[in-house]
Tab-separated table of C-alpha atoms in Angstrom:
chain	number	residue	atom	x	y	z
A	1	ALA	CA	-34.554	-39.021	15.369
A	2	ALA	CA	-36.955	-37.151	17.645
A	3	LEU	CA	-34.297	-36.962	20.368
A	4	LEU	CA	-31.646	-35.867	17.868
A	5	LEU	CA	-33.895	-33.096	16.557
A	6	GLU	CA	-34.911	-32.041	20.074
A	7	SER	CA	-31.265	-31.783	21.139
A	8	HIS	CA	-30.434	-29.684	18.071
A	9	GLU	CA	-33.408	-27.348	18.543
A	10	ILE	CA	-32.625	-26.797	22.237
A	11	LYS	CA	-29.085	-25.728	21.381
A	12	HIS	CA	-30.227	-23.666	18.384
A	13	LEU	CA	-33.184	-21.864	19.983
A	14	ARG	CA	-31.835	-21.736	23.572
A	15	PRO	CA	-35.253	-21.907	25.282
A	16	LEU	CA	-35.422	-20.231	28.677
A	17	PHE	CA	-36.547	-23.295	30.617
A	18	ASN	CA	-34.730	-26.092	28.794
A	19	THR	CA	-31.189	-24.850	28.312
A	20	GLN	CA	-29.678	-27.987	29.835
A	21	GLN	CA	-31.916	-30.464	28.034
A	22	LYS	CA	-34.043	-30.944	31.125
A	23	ASN	CA	-36.479	-33.013	29.088
A	24	SER	CA	-33.797	-35.499	28.118
A	25	ARG	CA	-34.634	-38.971	29.353
A	26	MET	CA	-30.970	-39.860	29.903
A	27	ASN	CA	-30.136	-38.207	33.199
A	28	PHE	CA	-27.579	-40.687	34.535
A	29	GLY	CA	-24.259	-41.694	33.033
A	30	LEU	CA	-21.363	-44.112	33.214
A	31	PHE	CA	-18.102	-42.521	34.328
A	32	THR	CA	-14.557	-43.594	35.170
A	33	ARG	CA	-12.103	-42.683	37.895
A	34	THR	CA	-8.782	-44.099	39.051
A	35	SER	CA	-8.309	-45.778	42.414
A	36	PRO	CA	-5.280	-44.870	44.574
A	37	GLU	CA	-3.714	-48.149	43.418
A	38	GLY	CA	-4.202	-47.246	39.737
A	39	TYR	CA	-7.228	-49.429	38.864
A	40	THR	CA	-9.721	-47.871	36.448
A	41	GLN	CA	-13.057	-47.794	38.246
A	42	LEU	CA	-16.507	-47.560	36.674
A	43	TYR	CA	-19.485	-45.918	38.349
A	44	ILE	CA	-22.939	-44.511	37.653
A	45	ASN	CA	-23.708	-40.888	38.515
A	46	ARG	CA	-26.071	-38.082	37.562
A	47	VAL	CA	-25.181	-36.291	34.318
A	48	GLU	CA	-24.337	-32.670	35.020
A	49	GLU	CA	-24.188	-29.868	32.444
A	50	GLU	CA	-20.432	-30.075	31.875
A	51	SER	CA	-19.960	-33.814	32.475
A	52	GLN	CA	-19.236	-36.195	29.606
A	53	PRO	CA	-20.438	-39.712	30.440
A	54	LEU	CA	-19.307	-42.694	28.412
A	55	ALA	CA	-22.901	-43.900	28.228
A	56	ALA	CA	-26.219	-42.443	29.390
A	57	PHE	CA	-29.287	-43.993	31.004
A	58	THR	CA	-32.771	-43.000	32.083
A	59	ASN	CA	-32.192	-43.918	35.739
A	60	THR	CA	-29.639	-45.459	38.100
A	61	THR	CA	-31.293	-48.878	37.945
A	62	GLN	CA	-30.847	-49.072	34.180
A	63	GLY	CA	-27.285	-47.837	34.498
A	64	LYS	CA	-26.346	-50.380	37.138
A	65	GLN	CA	-27.947	-53.194	35.163
A	66	TYR	CA	-25.832	-52.235	32.172
A	67	LEU	CA	-22.746	-51.973	34.372
A	68	GLU	CA	-23.459	-55.425	35.803
A	69	GLY	CA	-23.510	-56.723	32.247
A	70	LEU	CA	-20.078	-55.205	31.578
A	71	VAL	CA	-18.730	-56.725	34.788
A	72	GLU	CA	-19.999	-60.147	33.770
A	73	LYS	CA	-18.904	-59.975	30.136
A	74	TYR	CA	-15.410	-58.575	30.767
A	75	ASN	CA	-14.772	-60.311	34.081
A	76	LEU	CA	-14.470	-57.076	36.036
A	77	CYS	CA	-14.425	-56.477	39.777
A	78	GLN	CA	-17.652	-55.435	41.510
A	79	LYS	CA	-15.755	-53.336	44.030
A	80	HIS	CA	-14.036	-51.352	41.272
A	81	SER	CA	-17.376	-51.017	39.481
A	82	ASP	CA	-19.180	-49.442	42.442
A	83	LEU	CA	-21.533	-52.425	42.655
A	84	TYR	CA	-20.288	-53.997	45.898
A	85	LYS	CA	-19.365	-51.836	48.875
A	86	THR	CA	-16.589	-53.543	50.821
A	87	ASP	CA	-13.178	-52.988	52.337
A	88	SER	CA	-12.080	-56.473	51.317
A	89	SER	CA	-12.997	-58.785	48.437
A	90	CYS	CA	-16.044	-58.465	46.229
A	91	PHE	CA	-18.690	-61.173	45.931
A	92	ARG	CA	-17.414	-62.257	42.503
A	93	TYR	CA	-13.977	-62.950	44.017
A	94	GLN	CA	-15.581	-65.113	46.684
A	95	THR	CA	-17.269	-67.133	43.925
A	96	HIS	CA	-14.037	-67.323	41.862
A	97	ARG	CA	-15.268	-64.986	39.119
A	98	CYS	CA	-13.041	-61.985	39.975
A	99	LEU	CA	-9.282	-62.223	39.554
A	100	GLY	CA	-8.564	-60.280	42.722
A	101	ALA	CA	-8.379	-56.623	41.715
A	102	CYS	CA	-10.430	-55.868	44.834
A	103	LEU	CA	-7.559	-57.208	46.951
A	104	GLY	CA	-4.771	-55.862	44.758
A	105	LYS	CA	-3.930	-59.407	43.626
A	106	GLU	CA	-4.458	-58.759	39.915
A	107	ALA	CA	-1.952	-56.600	38.057
A	108	VAL	CA	-3.267	-53.084	37.443
A	109	GLU	CA	-2.301	-53.155	33.747
A	110	THR	CA	-4.025	-56.491	33.137
A	111	TYR	CA	-7.241	-55.340	34.807
A	112	ASN	CA	-7.268	-51.933	33.130
A	113	ASN	CA	-6.797	-53.576	29.707
A	114	ARG	CA	-10.087	-55.425	30.195
A	115	VAL	CA	-11.814	-52.230	31.327
A	116	ASN	CA	-10.527	-50.466	28.207
A	117	LYS	CA	-11.901	-53.250	26.003
A	118	ALA	CA	-15.299	-52.744	27.610
A	119	LEU	CA	-15.131	-48.966	27.141
A	120	ASP	CA	-14.111	-49.272	23.487
A	121	LYS	CA	-17.571	-50.706	22.808
A	122	LEU	CA	-19.218	-47.582	24.232
A	123	SER	CA	-17.746	-45.118	21.759
A	124	LEU	CA	-18.459	-44.496	18.106
A	125	GLY	CA	-14.703	-44.077	17.749
A	126	SER	CA	-13.853	-43.813	14.048
A	127	ARG	CA	-16.728	-45.972	12.821
A	128	SER	CA	-18.882	-45.053	9.831
A	129	LEU	CA	-22.512	-46.115	10.145
A	130	ALA	CA	-25.775	-45.754	8.280
A	131	ILE	CA	-28.669	-46.596	10.607
A	132	LEU	CA	-32.118	-47.340	9.194
A	133	ASP	CA	-35.236	-47.633	11.335
A	134	ARG	CA	-38.955	-46.879	11.328
A	135	GLY	CA	-40.005	-43.542	9.883
A	136	ARG	CA	-42.733	-41.079	10.762
A	137	ASN	CA	-45.204	-43.173	8.798
A	138	ALA	CA	-45.403	-46.517	6.973
A	139	ASP	CA	-44.075	-45.019	3.709
A	140	GLU	CA	-40.632	-44.032	4.978
A	141	ARG	CA	-37.667	-45.085	7.065
A	142	THR	CA	-35.486	-42.887	9.270
A	143	LEU	CA	-31.808	-42.683	8.324
A	144	VAL	CA	-29.040	-41.556	10.701
A	145	TRP	CA	-25.569	-41.013	9.226
A	146	ILE	CA	-22.233	-41.281	11.105
A	147	GLU	CA	-18.973	-40.860	9.220
A	148	ARG	CA	-15.635	-41.721	10.865
A	149	GLY	CA	-17.231	-41.334	14.281
A	150	LYS	CA	-18.855	-37.986	13.524
A	151	TYR	CA	-22.618	-37.509	13.301
A	152	LEU	CA	-23.468	-35.749	10.026
A	153	GLY	CA	-27.269	-35.689	10.236
A	154	PHE	CA	-30.440	-37.628	9.590
A	155	GLY	CA	-33.233	-37.845	7.045
A	156	TYR	CA	-36.023	-40.010	5.683
A	157	VAL	CA	-35.864	-42.640	2.935
A	158	PRO	CA	-38.927	-43.912	1.019
A	159	VAL	CA	-39.728	-47.513	1.905
A	160	ASP	CA	-39.844	-48.519	-1.765
A	161	GLU	CA	-36.360	-47.086	-2.475
A	162	PRO	CA	-34.086	-49.932	-3.653
A	163	ILE	CA	-30.855	-49.875	-1.641
A	164	GLN	CA	-27.723	-51.675	-2.791
A	165	SER	CA	-25.198	-49.829	-0.627
A	166	PRO	CA	-25.338	-47.208	2.140
A	167	GLN	CA	-23.618	-44.595	-0.056
A	168	GLU	CA	-26.806	-44.434	-2.142
A	169	LEU	CA	-28.565	-42.996	0.912
A	170	ARG	CA	-26.244	-40.053	1.485
A	171	GLY	CA	-28.460	-37.670	-0.485
A	172	TYR	CA	-31.334	-38.134	1.957
A	173	ILE	CA	-29.374	-36.709	4.874
A	174	GLN	CA	-30.154	-33.262	6.244
A	175	PRO	CA	-26.918	-31.993	7.858
A	176	PHE	CA	-26.850	-31.297	11.590
A	177	PRO	CA	-23.938	-30.432	13.914
A	178	ASP	CA	-22.338	-33.065	16.115
A	179	ASN	CA	-21.851	-32.681	19.881
A	180	GLN	CA	-21.525	-34.748	23.064
A	181	ASP	CA	-25.286	-34.935	23.658
A	182	ILE	CA	-25.826	-36.244	20.131
A	183	GLN	CA	-23.125	-38.865	20.629
A	184	ARG	CA	-24.807	-40.013	23.863
A	185	ILE	CA	-28.195	-40.313	22.157
A	186	ILE	CA	-26.773	-42.394	19.306
A	187	ASN	CA	-24.717	-44.635	21.605
A	188	HIS	CA	-27.742	-45.187	23.836
A	189	TYR	CA	-29.851	-46.151	20.846
A	190	LEU	CA	-27.237	-48.538	19.449
A	191	ARG	CA	-27.079	-50.277	22.845
A	192	THR	CA	-30.780	-50.475	23.622
A	193	GLY	CA	-32.669	-50.014	20.351
A	194	THR	CA	-33.555	-52.458	17.608
A	195	PRO	CA	-32.714	-50.698	14.324
A	196	GLU	CA	-34.019	-52.218	11.128
A	197	ARG	CA	-30.535	-52.174	9.611
A	198	VAL	CA	-27.044	-50.874	10.402
A	199	TRP	CA	-24.295	-50.672	7.792
């Protein structure tokens, strides 16, 4: 919630020395490009003002660790994930864990389908979520509201408030505008945080 509010205030107040969210802790992002052969490639790079990363990280080490996890989970190629510099096969192919995209042996469409499945998990898409977590003090919980993939705002819910369904919480939300930075903050939190509850 602090990062969401900071991002909003920076855009609203336009401070002289923080117009590009220089205090943001997520300075590196996950990006895609297409190889000459048509394979979708993943890579980590610094987040620039106009860039729109699929996920954001505090440093390159964290980004590459996350990328390594995607490679392992979705059986991707290290060479096409910028994790293994080579002109031939990647290490995973040598250990029979890559299907040969690094050598052009795997069909482009088949490989790219797996990449797309991995990337689908990085976007809020059209999901509707109510996220509850610790509040500013022991008497409240923070609530972040996403509706059909769009961030609508956040607020605070009393700890002793009985909750039967997320719709009962809607009245606690203070509306805020959505933007790419907000989406990155929420996606980062959903990947790395431990929310008390997500509907």
